[in-house]
Every structure is written in structure tokens, then in C-alpha cells.
Short mmCIF file of N, CA and C and ligand atoms in Angstrom, two decimals:
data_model
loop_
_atom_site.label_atom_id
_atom_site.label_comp_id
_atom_site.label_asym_id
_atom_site.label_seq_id
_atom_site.Cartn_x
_atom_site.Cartn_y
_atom_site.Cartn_z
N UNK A 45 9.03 6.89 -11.45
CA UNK A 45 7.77 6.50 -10.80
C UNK A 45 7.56 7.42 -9.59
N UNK A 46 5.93 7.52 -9.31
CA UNK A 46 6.26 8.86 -8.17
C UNK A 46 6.21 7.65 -6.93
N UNK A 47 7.25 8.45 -5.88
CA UNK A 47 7.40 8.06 -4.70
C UNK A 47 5.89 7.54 -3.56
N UNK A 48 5.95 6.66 -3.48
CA UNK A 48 4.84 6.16 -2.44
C UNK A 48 4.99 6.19 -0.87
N UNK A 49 4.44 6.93 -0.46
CA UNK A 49 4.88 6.85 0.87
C UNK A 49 3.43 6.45 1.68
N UNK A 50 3.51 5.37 3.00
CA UNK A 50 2.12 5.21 4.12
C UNK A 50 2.15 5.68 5.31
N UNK A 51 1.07 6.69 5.39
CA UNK A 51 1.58 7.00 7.27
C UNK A 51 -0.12 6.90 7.47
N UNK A 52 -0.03 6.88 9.31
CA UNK A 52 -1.84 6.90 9.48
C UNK A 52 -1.59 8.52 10.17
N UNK A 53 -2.74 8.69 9.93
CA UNK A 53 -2.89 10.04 10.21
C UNK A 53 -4.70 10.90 9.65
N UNK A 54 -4.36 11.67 9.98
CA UNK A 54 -5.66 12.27 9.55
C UNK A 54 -5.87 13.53 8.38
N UNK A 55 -5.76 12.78 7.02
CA UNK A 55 -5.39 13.44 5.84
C UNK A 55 -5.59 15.38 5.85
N UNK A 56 -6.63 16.16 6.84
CA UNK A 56 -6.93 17.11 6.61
C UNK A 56 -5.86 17.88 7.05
N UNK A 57 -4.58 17.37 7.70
CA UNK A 57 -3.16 17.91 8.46
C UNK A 57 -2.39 17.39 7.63
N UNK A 58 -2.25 17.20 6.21
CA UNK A 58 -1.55 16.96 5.76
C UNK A 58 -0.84 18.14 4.75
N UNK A 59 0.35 18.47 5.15
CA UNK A 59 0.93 19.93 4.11
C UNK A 59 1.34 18.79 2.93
N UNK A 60 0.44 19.11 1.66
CA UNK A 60 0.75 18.86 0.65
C UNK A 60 0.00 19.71 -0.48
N UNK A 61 0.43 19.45 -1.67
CA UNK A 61 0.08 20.45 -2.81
C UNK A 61 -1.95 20.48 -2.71
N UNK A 62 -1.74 18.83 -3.19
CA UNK A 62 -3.29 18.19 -3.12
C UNK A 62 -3.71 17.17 -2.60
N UNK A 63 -4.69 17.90 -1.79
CA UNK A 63 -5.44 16.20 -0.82
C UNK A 63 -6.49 16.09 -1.63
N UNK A 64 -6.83 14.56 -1.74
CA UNK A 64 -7.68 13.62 -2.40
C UNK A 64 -8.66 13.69 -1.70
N UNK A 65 -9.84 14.22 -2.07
CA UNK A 65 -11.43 13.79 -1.02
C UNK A 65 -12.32 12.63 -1.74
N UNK A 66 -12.67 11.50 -0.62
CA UNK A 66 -13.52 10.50 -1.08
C UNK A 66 -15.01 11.60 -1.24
N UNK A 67 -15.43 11.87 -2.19
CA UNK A 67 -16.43 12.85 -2.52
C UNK A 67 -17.78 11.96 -2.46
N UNK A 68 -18.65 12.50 -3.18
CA UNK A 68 -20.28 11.83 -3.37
C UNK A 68 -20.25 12.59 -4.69
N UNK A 69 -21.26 11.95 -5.76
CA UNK A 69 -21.52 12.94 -6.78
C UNK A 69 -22.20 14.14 -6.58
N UNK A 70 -22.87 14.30 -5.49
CA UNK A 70 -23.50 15.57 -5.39
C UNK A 70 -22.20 16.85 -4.94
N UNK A 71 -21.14 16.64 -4.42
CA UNK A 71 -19.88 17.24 -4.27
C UNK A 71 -20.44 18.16 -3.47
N UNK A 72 -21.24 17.70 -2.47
CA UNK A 72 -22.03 19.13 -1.46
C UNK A 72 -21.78 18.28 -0.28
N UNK A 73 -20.76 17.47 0.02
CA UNK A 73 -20.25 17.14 1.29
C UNK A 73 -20.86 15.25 1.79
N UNK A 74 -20.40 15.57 3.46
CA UNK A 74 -20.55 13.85 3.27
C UNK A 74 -20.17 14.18 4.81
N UNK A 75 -19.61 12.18 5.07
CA UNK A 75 -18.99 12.24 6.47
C UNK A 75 -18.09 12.19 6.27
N UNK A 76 -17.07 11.12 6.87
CA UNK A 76 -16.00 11.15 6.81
C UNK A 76 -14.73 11.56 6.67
N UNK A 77 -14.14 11.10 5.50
CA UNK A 77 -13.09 12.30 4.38
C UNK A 77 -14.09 13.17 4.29
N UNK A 78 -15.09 13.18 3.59
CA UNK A 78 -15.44 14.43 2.92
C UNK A 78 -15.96 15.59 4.02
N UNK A 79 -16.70 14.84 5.07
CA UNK A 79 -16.88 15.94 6.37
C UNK A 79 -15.73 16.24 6.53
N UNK A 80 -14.98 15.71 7.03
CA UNK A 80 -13.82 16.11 7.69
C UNK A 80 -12.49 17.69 6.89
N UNK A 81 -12.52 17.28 5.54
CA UNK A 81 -12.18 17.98 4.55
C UNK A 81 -13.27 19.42 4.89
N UNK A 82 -14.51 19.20 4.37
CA UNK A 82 -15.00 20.44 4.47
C UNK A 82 -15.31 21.53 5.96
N UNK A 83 -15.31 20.51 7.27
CA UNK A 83 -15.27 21.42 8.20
C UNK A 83 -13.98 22.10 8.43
N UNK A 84 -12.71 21.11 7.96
CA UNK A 84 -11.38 21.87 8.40
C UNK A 84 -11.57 22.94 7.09
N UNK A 85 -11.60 23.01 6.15
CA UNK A 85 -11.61 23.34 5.13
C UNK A 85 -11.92 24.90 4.66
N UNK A 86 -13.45 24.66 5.71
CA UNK A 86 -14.28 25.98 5.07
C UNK A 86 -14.79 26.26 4.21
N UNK A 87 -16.08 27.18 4.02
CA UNK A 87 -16.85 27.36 3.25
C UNK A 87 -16.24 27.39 2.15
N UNK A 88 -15.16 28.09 1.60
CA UNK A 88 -14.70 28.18 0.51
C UNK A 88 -14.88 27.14 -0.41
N UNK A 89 -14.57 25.61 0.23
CA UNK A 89 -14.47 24.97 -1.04
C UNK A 89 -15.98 24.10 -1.27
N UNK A 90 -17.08 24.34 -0.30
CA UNK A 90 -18.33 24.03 -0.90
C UNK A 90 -18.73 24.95 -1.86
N UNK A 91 -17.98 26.36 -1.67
CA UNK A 91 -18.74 27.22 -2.70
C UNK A 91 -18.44 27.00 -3.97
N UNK A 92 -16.84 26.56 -3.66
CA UNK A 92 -16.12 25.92 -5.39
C UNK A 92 -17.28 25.06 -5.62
N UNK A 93 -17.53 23.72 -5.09
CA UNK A 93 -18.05 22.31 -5.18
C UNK A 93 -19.39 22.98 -5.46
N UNK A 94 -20.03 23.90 -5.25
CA UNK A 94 -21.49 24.59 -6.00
C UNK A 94 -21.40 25.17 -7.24
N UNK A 95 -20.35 26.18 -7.38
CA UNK A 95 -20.21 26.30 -8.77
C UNK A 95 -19.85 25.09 -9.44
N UNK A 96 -19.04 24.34 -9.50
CA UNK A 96 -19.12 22.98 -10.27
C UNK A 96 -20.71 22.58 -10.75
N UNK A 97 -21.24 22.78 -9.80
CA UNK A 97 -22.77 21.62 -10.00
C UNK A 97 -23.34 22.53 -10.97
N UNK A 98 -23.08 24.22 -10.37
CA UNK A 98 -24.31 24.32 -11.26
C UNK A 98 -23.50 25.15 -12.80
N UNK A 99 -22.28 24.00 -13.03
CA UNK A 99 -21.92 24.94 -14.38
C UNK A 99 -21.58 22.87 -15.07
N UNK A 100 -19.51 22.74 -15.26
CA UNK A 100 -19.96 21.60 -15.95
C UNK A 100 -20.28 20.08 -15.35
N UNK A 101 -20.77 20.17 -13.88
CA UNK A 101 -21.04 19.37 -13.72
C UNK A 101 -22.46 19.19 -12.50
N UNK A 102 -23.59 19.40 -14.07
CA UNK A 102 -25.04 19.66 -13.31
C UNK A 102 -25.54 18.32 -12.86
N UNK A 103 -25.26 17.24 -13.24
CA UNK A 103 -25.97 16.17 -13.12
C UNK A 103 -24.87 15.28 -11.79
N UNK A 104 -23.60 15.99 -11.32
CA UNK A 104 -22.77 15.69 -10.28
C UNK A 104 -21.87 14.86 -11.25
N UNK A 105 -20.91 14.91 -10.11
CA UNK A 105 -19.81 14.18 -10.46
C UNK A 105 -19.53 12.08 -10.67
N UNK A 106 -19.59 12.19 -11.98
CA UNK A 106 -19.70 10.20 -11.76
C UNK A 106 -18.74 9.80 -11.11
N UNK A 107 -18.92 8.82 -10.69
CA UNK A 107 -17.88 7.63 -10.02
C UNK A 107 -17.04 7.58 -11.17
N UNK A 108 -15.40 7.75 -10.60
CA UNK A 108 -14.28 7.54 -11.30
C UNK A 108 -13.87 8.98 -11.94
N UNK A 109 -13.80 9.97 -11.71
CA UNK A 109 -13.84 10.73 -12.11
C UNK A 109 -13.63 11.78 -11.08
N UNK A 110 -12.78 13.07 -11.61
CA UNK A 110 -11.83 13.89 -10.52
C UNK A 110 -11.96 15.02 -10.99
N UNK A 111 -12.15 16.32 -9.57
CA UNK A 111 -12.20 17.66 -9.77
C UNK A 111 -11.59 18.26 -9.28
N UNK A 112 -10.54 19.36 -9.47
CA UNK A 112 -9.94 20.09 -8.37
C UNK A 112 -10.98 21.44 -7.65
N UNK A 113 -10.60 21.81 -6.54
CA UNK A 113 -11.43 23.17 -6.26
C UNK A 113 -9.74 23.62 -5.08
N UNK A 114 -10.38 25.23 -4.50
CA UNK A 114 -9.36 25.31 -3.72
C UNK A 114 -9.56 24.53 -2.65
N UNK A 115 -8.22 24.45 -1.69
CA UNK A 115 -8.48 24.10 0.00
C UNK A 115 -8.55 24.55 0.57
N UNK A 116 -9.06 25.80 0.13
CA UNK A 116 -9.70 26.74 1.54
C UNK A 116 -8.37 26.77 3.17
N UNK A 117 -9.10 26.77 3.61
CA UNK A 117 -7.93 26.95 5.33
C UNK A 117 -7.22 25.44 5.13
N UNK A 118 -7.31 24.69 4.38
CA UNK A 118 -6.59 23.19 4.44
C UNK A 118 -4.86 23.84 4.12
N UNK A 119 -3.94 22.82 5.08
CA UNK A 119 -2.12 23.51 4.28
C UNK A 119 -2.19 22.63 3.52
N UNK A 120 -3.22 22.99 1.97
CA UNK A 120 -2.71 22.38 1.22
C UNK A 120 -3.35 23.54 0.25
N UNK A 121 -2.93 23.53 -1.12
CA UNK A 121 -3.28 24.22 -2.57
C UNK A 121 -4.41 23.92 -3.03
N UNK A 122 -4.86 22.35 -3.04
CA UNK A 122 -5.90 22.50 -3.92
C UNK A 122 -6.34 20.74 -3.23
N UNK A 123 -8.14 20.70 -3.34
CA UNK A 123 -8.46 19.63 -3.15
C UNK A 123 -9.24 18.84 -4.35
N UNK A 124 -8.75 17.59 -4.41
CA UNK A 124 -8.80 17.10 -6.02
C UNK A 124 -10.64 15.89 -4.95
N UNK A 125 -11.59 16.52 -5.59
CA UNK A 125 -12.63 15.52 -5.28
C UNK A 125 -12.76 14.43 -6.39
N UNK A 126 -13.10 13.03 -5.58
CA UNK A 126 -13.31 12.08 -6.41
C UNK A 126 -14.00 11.07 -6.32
N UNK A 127 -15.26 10.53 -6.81
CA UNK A 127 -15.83 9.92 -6.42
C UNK A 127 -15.58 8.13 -6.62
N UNK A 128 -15.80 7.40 -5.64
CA UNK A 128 -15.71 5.86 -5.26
C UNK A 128 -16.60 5.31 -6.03
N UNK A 129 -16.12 4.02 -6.45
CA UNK A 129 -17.33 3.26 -6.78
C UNK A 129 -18.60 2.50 -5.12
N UNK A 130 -19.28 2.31 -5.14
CA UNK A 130 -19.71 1.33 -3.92
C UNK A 130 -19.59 -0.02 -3.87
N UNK A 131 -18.97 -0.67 -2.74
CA UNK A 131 -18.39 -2.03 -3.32
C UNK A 131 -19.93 -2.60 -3.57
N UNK A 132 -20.05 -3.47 -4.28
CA UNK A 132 -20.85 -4.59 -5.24
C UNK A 132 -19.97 -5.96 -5.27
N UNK A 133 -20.58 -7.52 -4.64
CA UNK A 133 -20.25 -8.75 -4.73
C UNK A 133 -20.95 -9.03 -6.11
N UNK A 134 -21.80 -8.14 -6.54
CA UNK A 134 -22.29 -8.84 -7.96
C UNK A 134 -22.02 -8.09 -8.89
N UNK A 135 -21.28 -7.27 -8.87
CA UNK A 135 -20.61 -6.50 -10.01
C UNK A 135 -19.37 -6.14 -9.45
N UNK A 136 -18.00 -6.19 -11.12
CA UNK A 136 -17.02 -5.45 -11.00
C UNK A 136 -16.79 -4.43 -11.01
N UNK A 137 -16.66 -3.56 -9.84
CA UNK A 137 -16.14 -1.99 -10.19
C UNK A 137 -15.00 -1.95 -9.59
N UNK A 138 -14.08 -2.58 -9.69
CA UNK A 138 -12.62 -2.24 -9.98
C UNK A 138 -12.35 -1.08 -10.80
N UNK A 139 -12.54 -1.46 -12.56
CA UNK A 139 -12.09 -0.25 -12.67
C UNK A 139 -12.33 1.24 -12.64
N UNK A 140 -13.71 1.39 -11.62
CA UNK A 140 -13.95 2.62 -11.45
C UNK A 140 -13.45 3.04 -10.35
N UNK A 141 -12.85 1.95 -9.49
CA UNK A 141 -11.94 3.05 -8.25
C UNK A 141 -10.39 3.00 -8.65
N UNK A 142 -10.63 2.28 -9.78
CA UNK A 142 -8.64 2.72 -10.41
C UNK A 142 -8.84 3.89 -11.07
N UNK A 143 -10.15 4.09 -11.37
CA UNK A 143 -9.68 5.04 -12.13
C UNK A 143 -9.81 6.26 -11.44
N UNK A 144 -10.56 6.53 -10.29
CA UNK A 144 -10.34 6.81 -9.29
C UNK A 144 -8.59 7.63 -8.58
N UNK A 145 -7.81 6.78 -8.55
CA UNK A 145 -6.70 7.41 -8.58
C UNK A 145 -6.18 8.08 -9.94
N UNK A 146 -6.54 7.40 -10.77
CA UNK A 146 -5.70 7.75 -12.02
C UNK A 146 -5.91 9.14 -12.20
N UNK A 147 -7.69 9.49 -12.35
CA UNK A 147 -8.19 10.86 -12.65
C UNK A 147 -7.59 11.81 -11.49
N UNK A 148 -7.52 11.50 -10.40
CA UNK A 148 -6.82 12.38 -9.16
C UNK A 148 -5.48 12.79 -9.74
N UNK A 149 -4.41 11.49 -10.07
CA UNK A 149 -3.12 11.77 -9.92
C UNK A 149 -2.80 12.91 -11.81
N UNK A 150 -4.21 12.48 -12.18
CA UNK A 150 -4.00 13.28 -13.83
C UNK A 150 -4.48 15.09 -13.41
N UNK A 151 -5.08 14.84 -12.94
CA UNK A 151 -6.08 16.65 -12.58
C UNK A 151 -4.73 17.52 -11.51
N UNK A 152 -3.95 16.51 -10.83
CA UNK A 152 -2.72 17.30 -9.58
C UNK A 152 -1.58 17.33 -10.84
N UNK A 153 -1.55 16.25 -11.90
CA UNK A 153 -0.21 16.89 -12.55
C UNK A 153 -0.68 17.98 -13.35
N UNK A 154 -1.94 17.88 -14.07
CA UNK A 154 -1.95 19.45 -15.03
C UNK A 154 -1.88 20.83 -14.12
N UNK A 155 -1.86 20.33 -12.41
CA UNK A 155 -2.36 21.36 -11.64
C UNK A 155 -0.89 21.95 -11.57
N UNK A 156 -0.10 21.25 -11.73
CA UNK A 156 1.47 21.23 -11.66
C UNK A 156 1.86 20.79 -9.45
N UNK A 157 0.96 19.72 -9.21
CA UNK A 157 1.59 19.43 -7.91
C UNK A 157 2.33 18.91 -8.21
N UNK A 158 3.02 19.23 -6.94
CA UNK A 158 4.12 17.93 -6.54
C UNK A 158 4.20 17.03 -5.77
N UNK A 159 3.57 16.89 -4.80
CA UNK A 159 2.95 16.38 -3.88
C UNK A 159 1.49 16.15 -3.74
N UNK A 160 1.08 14.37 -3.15
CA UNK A 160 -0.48 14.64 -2.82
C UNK A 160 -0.81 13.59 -1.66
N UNK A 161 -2.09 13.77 -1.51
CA UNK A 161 -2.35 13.02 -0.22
C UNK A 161 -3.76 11.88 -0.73
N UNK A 162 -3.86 10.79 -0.60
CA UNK A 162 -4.53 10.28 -0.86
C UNK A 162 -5.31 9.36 0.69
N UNK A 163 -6.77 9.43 0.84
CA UNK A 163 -7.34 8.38 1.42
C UNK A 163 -7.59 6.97 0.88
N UNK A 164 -8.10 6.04 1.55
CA UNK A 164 -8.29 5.20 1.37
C UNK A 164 -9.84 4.93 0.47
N UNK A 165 -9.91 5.49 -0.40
CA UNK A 165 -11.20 5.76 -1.32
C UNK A 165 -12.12 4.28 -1.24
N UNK A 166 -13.73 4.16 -1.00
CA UNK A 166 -14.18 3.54 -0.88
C UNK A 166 -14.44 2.44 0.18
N UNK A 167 -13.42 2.94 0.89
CA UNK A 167 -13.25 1.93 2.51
C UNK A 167 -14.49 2.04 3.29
N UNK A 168 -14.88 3.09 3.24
CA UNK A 168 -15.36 3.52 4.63
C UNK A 168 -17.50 3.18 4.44
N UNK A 169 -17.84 4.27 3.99
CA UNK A 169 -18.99 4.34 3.76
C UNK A 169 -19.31 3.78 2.89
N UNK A 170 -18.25 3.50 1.64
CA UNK A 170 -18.63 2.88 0.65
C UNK A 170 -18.20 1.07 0.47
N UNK A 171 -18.01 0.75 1.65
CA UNK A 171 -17.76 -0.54 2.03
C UNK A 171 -16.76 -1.61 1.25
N UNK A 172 -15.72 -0.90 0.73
CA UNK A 172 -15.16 -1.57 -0.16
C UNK A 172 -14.07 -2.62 0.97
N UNK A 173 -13.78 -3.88 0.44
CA UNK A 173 -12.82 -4.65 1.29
C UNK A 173 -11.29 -3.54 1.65
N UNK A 174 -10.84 -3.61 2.98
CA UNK A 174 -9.55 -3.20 2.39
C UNK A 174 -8.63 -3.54 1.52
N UNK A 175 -8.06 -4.95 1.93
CA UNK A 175 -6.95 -5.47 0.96
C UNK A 175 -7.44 -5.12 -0.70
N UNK A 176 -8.45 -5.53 -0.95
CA UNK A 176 -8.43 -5.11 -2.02
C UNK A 176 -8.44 -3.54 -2.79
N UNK A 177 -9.12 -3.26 -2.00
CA UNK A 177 -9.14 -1.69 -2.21
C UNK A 177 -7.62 -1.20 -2.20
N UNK A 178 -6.70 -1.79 -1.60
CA UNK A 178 -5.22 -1.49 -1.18
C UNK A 178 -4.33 -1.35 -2.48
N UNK A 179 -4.78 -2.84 -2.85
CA UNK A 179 -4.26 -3.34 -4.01
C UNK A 179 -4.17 -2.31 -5.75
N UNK A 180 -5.56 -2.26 -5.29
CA UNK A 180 -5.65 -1.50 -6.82
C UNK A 180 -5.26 -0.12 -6.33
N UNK A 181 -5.06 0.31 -5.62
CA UNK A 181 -4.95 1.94 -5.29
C UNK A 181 -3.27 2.18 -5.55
N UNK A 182 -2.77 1.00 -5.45
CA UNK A 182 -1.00 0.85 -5.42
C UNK A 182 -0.78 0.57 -6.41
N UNK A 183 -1.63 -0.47 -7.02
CA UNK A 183 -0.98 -0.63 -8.36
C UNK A 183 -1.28 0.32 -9.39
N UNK A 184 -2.47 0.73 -9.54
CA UNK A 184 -3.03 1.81 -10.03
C UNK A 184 -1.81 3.83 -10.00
N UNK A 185 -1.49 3.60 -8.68
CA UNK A 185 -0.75 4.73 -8.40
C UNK A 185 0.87 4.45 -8.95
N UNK A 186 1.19 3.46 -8.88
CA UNK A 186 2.28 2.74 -9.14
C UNK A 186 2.68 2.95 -10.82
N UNK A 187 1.60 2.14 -11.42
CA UNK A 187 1.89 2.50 -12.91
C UNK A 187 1.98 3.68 -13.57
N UNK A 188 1.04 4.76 -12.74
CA UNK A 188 1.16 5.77 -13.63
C UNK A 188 2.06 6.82 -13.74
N UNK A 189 2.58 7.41 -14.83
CA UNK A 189 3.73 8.20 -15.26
C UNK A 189 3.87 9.48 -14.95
N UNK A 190 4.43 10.33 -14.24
CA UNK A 190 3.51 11.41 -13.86
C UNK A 190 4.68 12.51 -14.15
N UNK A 191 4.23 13.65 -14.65
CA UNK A 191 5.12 14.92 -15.31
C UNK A 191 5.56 15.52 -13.54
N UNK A 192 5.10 15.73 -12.96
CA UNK A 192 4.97 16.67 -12.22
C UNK A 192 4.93 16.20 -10.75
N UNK A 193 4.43 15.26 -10.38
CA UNK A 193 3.95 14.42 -9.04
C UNK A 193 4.92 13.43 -8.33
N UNK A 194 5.63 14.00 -7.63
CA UNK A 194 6.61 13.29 -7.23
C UNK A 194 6.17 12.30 -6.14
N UNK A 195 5.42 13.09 -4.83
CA UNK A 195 5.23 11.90 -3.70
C UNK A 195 3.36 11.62 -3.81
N UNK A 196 3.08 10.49 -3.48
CA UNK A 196 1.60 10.01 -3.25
C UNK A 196 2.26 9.62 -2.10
N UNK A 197 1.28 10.14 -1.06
CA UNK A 197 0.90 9.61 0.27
C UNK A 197 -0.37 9.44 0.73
N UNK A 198 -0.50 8.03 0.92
CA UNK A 198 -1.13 7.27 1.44
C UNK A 198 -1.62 7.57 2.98
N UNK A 199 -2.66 8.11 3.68
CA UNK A 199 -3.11 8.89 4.56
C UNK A 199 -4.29 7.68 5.26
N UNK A 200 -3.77 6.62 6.02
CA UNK A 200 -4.72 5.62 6.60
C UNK A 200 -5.43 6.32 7.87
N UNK A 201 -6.29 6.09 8.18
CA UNK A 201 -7.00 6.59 9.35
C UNK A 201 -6.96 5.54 10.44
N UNK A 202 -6.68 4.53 10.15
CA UNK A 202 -6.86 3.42 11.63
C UNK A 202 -5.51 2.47 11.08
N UNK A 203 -5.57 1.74 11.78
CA UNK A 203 -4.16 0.28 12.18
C UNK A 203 -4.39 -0.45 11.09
N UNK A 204 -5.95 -1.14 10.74
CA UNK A 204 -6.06 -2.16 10.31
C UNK A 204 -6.15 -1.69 8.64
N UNK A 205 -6.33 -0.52 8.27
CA UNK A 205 -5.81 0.41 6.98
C UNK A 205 -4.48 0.46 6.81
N UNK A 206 -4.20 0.82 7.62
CA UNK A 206 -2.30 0.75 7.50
C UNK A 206 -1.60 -0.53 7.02
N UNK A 207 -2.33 -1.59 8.15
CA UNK A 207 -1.27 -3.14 7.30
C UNK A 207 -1.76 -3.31 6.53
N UNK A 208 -3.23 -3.41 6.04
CA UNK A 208 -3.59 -3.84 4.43
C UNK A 208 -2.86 -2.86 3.32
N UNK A 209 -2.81 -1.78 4.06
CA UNK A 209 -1.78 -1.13 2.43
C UNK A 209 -0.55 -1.37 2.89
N UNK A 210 0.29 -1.62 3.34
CA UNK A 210 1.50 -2.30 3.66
C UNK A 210 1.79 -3.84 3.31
N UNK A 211 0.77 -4.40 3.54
CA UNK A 211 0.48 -5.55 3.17
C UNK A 211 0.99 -5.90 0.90
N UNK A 212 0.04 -4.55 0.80
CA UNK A 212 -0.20 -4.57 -0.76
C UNK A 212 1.13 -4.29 -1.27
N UNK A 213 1.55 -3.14 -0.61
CA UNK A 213 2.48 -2.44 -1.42
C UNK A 213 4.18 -3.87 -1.05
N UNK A 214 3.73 -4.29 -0.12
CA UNK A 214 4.84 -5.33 0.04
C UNK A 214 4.59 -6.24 -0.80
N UNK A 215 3.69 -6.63 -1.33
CA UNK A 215 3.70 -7.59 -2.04
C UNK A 215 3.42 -7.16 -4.04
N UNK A 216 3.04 -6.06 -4.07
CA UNK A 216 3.81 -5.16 -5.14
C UNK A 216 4.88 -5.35 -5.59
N UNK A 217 5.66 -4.68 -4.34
CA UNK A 217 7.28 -4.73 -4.81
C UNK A 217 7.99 -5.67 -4.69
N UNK A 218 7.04 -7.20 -4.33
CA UNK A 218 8.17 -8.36 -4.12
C UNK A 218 8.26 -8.86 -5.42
N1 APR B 1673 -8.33 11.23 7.21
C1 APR B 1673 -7.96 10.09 6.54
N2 APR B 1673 -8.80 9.06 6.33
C2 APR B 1673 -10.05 9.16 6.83
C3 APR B 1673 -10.52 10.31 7.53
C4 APR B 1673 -9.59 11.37 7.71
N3 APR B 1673 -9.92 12.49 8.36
N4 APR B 1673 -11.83 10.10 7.88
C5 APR B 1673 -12.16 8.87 7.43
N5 APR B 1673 -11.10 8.29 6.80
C6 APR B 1673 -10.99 6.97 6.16
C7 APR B 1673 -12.02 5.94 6.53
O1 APR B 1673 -11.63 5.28 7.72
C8 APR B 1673 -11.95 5.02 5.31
O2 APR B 1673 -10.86 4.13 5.46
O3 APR B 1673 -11.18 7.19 4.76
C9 APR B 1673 -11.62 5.98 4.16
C10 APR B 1673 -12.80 6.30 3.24
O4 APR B 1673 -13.97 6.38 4.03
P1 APR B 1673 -15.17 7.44 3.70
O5 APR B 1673 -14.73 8.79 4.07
O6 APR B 1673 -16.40 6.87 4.32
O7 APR B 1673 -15.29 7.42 2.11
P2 APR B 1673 -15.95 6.34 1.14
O8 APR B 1673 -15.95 4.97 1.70
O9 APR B 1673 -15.28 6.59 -0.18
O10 APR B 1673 -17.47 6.81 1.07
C11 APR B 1673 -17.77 8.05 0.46
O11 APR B 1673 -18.99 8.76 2.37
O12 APR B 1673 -18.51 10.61 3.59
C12 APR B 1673 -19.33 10.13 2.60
O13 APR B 1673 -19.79 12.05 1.23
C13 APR B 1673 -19.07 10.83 1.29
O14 APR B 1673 -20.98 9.83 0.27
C14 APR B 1673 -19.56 9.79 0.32
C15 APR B 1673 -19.12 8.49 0.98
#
């Protein structure tokens, strides 16, 4: 199983193979993760995220679903974009932010990482609860089998991110 690790921090300082960006389907940037990613980042990887649009993915990238491009000035290899579902009380999209990790942690093993960095996908702008959002991101990361991907790290930005995935993953492994 690949190694899970939680620290808070600010994912764009993270030396790993591949950092995870909470993307938009238009993959032409955002606030947050995705600001934050592309100013440390550099032009480079909007120019990737343009060729994408205008080759196989003209109509943008759907929710649940994962792209690599480079990371530009990021110390990392490659940034795997992926888009969130938006939380909904009247619809289930669970499994579009599991799948969410899944497509990330599948696109870093064909990439041959070994390492990756994951945010808290859907927290922020896209208003998803934490705990829950916690939940499926662990269990989701948890189950899957991975050739190549040894550590997922978990990259919280504030306190109250940190104990809800601490929270999860403790009660995961109990
Ligand atoms: N490092 C780590 N985590 C961060 C950082 C950072 N530099 N900046 C923000 N976060 C956290 C937020 O606190 C939140 O917990 O990442 C989580 C996801 O928040 P968002 O970045 O708002 O992403 P999301 O909720 O998935 O919404 C995506 O927001 O930025 C736009 O273009 C993006 O339209 C897309 C939408």
C-alpha cells in the first residue's frame, strides 16, 4: 500500500515527483491551489494546460478526471491537474472526487513517480465539507494498488484541514 503521510504546509514547496492541482475544467488557472501552483510555477505549465485545451481536451477537463503537464520552476517533475466535483446537498458526487484521487494516483504511476503531493481537493472554493472530503480522499488513496507510487502526501493548508484528515485517517486505520 503506498505510504500516507499529513503535514500542513503549502503544497507548491513541496520536493516531490508530482503535485496534485485542484484545477477548473478550463485548466487556464484559478485561486488557490491552482493560483498558487501557477504563479510559483510559471508560464510553462499554462502553456502545457493550453495545448491540452486546444488538442485532446477542447471542451476542458471533466470533473474526476486527471492530466499531467510539466512543473515548470515547481521542485517537482510533473503537475498532475484534476478537477473537483462542487459539493451539492442534493446530489451525490462522491464518486467524482474519489475518483479524483484515483485518476491522479493512476496518471503519477504510468508517469513512473514515486512520490506525490496531494491537496485537499474540493475544500476550498469548491465547498466541499472537510471530514468528509477527508474521508474519501484516504480511503480512496488507501485502496489503491500502485506499481510505482510509494508516498502520498497529504499537503493541508490550515489547522482545521489537518485534524479532519487526521481525524479520518485515524479512524481508517482503527
Ligand atoms: N497549498 C496547499 N493547500 C492549499 C493551498 C496551497 N498553496 N492554497 C489553498 N489550499 C487549500 C485550501 O485551503 C483548500 O483546503 O486547498 C484546498 C482546496 O481549495 P481550492 O484551491 O479552493 O480548490 P477547490 O476547492 O478544489 O476549488 C477549485 O478553485 O482555485 C480555483 O481554479 C480553481 O476553479 C477551481 C476551484
Amino acid at each position: 500500500m503506498t505510504n500516507i503521510t499529513l503535514i500542513t504546509g503549502d503544497i507548491t514547496e513541496q520536493k516531490v515527483d508530482a503535485i496534485v492541482n485542484a484545477a477548473n475544467s478550463s485548466l487556464l488557472g484559478g485561486g488557490g491551489v491552482d493560483g498558487a501552483i501557477h504563479r510559483r510555477g510559471g508560464p510553462e505549465i499554462l502553456e502545457e494546460c493550453r495545448a491540452l485545451r486546444s488538442s485532446q481536451y477542447g471542451d476542458g477537463l471533466p470533473a474526476g478526471q486527471a492530466v499531467a503537464t510539466t512543473a515548470g520552476r515547481l521542485p517537482a517533475r510533473w503537475v498532475i491537474h484534476t478537477v473537483g466535483p462542487v459539493f451539492s446537498a442534493a446530489e451525490d458526487r462522491s464518486e467524482t472526487l474519489a475518483s479524483c484521487y484515483r485518476e491522479a494516483l493512476r496518471v503519477a504511476d504510468e508517469l513512473g513517480a514515486r512520490t506525490m503531493a496531494f491537496p485537499a481537493i474540493s475544500t476550498g472554493v469548491y465547498r466541499w465539507p472537510l471530514a468528509d472530503a477527508a474521508y474519501i480522499a484516504l480511503s480512496t488513496v488507501r485502496a489503491a494498488r500502485m506499481k510505482t507510487v510509494g508516498e502520498a502526501r497529504f499537503v493541508l493548508f490550515d489547522q482545521d484541514a489537518y485534524d479532519a484528515f487526521e481525524e479520518a485517517l485515524h479512524t481508517l486505520e482503527s
